[in-house]
PDB file of C-alpha atoms in Angstrom:
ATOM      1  CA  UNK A  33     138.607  45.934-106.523  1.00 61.00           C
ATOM      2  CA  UNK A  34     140.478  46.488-103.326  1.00 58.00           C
ATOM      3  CA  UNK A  35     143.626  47.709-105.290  1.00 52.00           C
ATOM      4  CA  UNK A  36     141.772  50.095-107.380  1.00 56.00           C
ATOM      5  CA  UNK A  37     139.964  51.707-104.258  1.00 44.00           C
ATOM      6  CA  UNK A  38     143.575  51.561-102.706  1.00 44.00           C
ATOM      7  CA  UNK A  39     144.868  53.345-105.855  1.00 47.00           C
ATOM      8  CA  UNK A  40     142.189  55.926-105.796  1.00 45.00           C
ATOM      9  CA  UNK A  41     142.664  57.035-101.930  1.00 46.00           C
ATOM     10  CA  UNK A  42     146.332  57.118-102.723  1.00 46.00           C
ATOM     11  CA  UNK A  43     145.673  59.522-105.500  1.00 49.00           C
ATOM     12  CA  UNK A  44     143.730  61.383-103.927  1.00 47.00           C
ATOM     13  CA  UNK A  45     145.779  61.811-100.884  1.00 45.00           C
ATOM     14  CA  UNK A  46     148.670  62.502-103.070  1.00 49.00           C
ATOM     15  CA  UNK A  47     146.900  65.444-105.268  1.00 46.00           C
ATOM     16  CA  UNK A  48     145.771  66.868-101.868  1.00 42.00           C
ATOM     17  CA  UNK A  49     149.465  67.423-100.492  1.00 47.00           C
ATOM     18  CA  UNK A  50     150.597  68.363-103.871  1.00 43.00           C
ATOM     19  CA  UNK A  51     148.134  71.223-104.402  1.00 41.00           C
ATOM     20  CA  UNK A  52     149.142  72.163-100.212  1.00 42.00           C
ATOM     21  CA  UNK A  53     153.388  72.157-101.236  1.00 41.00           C
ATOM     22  CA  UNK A  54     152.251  74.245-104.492  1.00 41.00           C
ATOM     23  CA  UNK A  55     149.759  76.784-103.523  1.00 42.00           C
ATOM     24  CA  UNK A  56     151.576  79.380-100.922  1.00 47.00           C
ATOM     25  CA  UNK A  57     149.715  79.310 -97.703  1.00 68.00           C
ATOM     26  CA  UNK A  58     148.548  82.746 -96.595  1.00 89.00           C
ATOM     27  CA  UNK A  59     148.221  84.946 -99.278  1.00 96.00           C
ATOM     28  CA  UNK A  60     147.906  85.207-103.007  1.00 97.00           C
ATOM     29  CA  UNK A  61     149.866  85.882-106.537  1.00 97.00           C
ATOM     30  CA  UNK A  62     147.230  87.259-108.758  1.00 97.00           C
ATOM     31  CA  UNK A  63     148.019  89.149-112.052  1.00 96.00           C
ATOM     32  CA  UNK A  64     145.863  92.376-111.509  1.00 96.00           C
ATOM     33  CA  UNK A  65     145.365  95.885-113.585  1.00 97.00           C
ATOM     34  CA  UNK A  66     145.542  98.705-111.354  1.00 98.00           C
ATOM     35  CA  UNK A  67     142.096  99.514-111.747  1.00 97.00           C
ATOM     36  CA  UNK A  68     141.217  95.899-110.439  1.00 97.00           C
ATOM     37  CA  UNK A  69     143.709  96.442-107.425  1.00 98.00           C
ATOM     38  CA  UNK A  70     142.071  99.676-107.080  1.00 97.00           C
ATOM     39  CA  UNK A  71     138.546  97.969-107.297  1.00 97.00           C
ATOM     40  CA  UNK A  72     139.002  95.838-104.551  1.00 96.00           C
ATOM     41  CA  UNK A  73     139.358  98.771-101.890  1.00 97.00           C
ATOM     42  CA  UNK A  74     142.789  97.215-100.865  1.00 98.00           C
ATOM     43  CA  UNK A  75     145.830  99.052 -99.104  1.00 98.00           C
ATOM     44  CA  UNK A  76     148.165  99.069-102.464  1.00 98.00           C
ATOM     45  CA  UNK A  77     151.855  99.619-100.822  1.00 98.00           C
ATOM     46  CA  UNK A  78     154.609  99.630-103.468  1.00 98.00           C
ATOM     47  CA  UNK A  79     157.460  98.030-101.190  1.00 98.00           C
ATOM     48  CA  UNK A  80     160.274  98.929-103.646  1.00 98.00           C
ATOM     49  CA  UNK A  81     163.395 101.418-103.226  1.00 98.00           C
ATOM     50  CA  UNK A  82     162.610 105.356-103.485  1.00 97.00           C
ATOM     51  CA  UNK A  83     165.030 105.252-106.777  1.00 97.00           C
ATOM     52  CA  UNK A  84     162.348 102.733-108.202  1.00 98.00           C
ATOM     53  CA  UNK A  85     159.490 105.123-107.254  1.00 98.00           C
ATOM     54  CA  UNK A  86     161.679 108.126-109.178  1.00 97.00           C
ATOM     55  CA  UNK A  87     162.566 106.087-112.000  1.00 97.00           C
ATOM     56  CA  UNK A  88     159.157 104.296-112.925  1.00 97.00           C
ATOM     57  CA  UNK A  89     156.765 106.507-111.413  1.00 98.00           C
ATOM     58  CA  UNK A  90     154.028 104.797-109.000  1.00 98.00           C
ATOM     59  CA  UNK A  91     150.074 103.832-108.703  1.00 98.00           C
ATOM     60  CA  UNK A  92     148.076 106.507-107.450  1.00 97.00           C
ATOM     61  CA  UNK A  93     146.885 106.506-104.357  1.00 97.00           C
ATOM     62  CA  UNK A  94     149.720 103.766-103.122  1.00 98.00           C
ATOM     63  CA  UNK A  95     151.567 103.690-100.338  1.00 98.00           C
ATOM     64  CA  UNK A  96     155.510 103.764-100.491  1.00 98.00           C
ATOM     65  CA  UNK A  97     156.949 101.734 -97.656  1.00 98.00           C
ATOM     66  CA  UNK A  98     160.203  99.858 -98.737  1.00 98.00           C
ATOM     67  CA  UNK A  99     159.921  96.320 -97.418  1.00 98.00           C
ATOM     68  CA  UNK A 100     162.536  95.763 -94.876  1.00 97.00           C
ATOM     69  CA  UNK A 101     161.753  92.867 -92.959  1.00 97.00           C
ATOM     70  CA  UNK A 102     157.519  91.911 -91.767  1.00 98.00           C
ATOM     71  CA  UNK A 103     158.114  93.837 -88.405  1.00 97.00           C
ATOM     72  CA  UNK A 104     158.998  97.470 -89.464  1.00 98.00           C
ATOM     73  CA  UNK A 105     156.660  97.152 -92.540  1.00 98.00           C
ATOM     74  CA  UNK A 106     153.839  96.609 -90.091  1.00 98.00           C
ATOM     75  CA  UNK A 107     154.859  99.288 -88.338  1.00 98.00           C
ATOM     76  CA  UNK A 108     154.533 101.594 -91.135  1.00 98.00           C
ATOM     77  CA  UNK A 109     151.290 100.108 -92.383  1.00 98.00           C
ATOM     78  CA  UNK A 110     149.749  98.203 -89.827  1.00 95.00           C
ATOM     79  CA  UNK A 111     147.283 101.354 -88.779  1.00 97.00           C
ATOM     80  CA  UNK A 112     146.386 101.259 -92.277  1.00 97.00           C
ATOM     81  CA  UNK A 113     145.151  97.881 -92.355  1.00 97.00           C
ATOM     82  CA  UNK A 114     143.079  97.943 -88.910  1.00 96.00           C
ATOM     83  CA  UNK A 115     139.279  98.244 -91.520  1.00 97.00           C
ATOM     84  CA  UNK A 116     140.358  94.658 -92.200  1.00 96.00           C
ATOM     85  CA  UNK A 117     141.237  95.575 -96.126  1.00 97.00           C
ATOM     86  CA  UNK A 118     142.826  93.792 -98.155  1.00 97.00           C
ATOM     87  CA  UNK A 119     146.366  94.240 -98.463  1.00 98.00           C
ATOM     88  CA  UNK A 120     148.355  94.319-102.450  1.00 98.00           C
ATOM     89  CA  UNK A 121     152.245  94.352-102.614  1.00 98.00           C
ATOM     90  CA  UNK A 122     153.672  95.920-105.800  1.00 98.00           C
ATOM     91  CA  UNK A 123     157.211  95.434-106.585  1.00 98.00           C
ATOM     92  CA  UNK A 124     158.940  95.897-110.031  1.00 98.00           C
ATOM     93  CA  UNK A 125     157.696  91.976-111.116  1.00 97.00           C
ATOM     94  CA  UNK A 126     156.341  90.453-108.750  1.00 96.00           C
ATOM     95  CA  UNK A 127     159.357  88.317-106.661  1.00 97.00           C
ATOM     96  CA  UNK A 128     160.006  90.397-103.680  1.00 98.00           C
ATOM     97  CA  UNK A 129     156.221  91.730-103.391  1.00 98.00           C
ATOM     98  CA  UNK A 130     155.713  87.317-103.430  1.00 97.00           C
ATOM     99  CA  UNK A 131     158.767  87.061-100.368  1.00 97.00           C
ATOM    100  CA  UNK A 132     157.514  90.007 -98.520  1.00 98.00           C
ATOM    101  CA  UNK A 133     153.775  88.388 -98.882  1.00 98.00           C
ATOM    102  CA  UNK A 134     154.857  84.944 -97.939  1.00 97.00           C
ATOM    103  CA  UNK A 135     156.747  87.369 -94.679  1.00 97.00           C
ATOM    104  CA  UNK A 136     153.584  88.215 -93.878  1.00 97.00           C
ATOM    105  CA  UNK A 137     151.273  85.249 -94.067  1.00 96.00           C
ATOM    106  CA  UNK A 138     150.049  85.094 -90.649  1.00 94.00           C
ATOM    107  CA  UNK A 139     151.173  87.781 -89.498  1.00 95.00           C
ATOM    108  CA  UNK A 140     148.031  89.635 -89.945  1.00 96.00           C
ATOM    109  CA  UNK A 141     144.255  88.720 -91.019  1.00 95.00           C
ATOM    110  CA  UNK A 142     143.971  90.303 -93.642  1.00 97.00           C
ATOM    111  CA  UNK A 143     143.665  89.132 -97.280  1.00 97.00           C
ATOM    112  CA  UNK A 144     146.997  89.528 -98.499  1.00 98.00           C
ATOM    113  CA  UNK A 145     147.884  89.613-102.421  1.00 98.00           C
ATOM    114  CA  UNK A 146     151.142  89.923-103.952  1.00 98.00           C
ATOM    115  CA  UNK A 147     150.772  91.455-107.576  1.00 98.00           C
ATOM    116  CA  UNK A 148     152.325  89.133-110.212  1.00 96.00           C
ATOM    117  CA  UNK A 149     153.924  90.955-112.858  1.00 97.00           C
ATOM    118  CA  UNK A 150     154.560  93.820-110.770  1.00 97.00           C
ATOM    119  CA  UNK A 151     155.041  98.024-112.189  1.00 98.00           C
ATOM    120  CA  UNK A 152     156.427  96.228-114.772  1.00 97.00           C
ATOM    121  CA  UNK A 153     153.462  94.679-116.043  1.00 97.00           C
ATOM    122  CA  UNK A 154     151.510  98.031-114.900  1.00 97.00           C
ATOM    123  CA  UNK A 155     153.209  99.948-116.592  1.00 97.00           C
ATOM    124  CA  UNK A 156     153.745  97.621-119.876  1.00 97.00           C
ATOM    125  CA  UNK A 157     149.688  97.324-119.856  1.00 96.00           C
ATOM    126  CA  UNK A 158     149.640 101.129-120.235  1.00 96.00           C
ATOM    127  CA  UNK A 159     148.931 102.626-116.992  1.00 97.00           C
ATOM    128  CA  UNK A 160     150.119 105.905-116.883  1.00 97.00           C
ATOM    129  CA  UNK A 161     151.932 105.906-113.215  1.00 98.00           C
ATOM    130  CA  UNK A 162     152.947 109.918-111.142  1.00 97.00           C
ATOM    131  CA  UNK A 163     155.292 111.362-109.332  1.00 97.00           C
ATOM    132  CA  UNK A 164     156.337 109.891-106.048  1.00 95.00           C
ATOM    133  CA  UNK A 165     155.181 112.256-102.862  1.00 84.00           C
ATOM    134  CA  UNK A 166     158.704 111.063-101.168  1.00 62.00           C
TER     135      UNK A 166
END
């Protein structure tokens, strides 16, 4: 009975670390439509290249700050985020918005969200994206 209680904890333990190594800590990927980013009442910054913006088009509304590095991106947003908002990163898939996220984490308080999927999946879903104002 010892050995199964032993097992158990073990188990458990083990499931608990896993779930901390595979969950990123500090923000979130979440698949999201643009009308649920827009739902939310985030700050929705498109941190790609101003080619990307030209060639694709971008959300509404967004905000187009190229994601250098965590410092001069909260330079250029960080007024922005001062309500305590959440904050969604849109890239073209989803893998740098998830790096500049995961550059971020802790950073600041707020809720941060990197959309999985990206313009691409945006765009693919039919949203119907304008002009960049850059």
């Amino acid at each position: 009975m010892k050995w199964i209680v032993l097992a158990v904890a073990v188990a458990l333990v083990g499931a608990v670390m896993f779930s901390r190594m595979a969950a990123p800590k500090g923000y979130e990927k979440l698949a999201m439509s643009v009308d649920e980013m827009k739902a939310t009442g985030a700050l929705i910054v498109d941190i790609r290249t101003p080619q990307e913006w030209k060639d694709t088009g971008v959300i509404a509304g967004a905000k187009l700050v190229t994601f250098g590095d965590a410092d001069g991106f909260l330079k250029a947003v960080g007024k922005d985020l001062t309500d305590g908002r959440p904050l969604i990163l849109v890239c073209r898939s989803g893998n740098r918005s998830s790096s500049a996220a995961a550059a971020l984490a802790g950073k600041i308080p707020n809720r941060i969200i990197s959309a999985n999927g990206g313009m691409s999946a945006a765009i693919a879903a039919g949203y119907q994206t304008v002009r960049p104002s850059k």
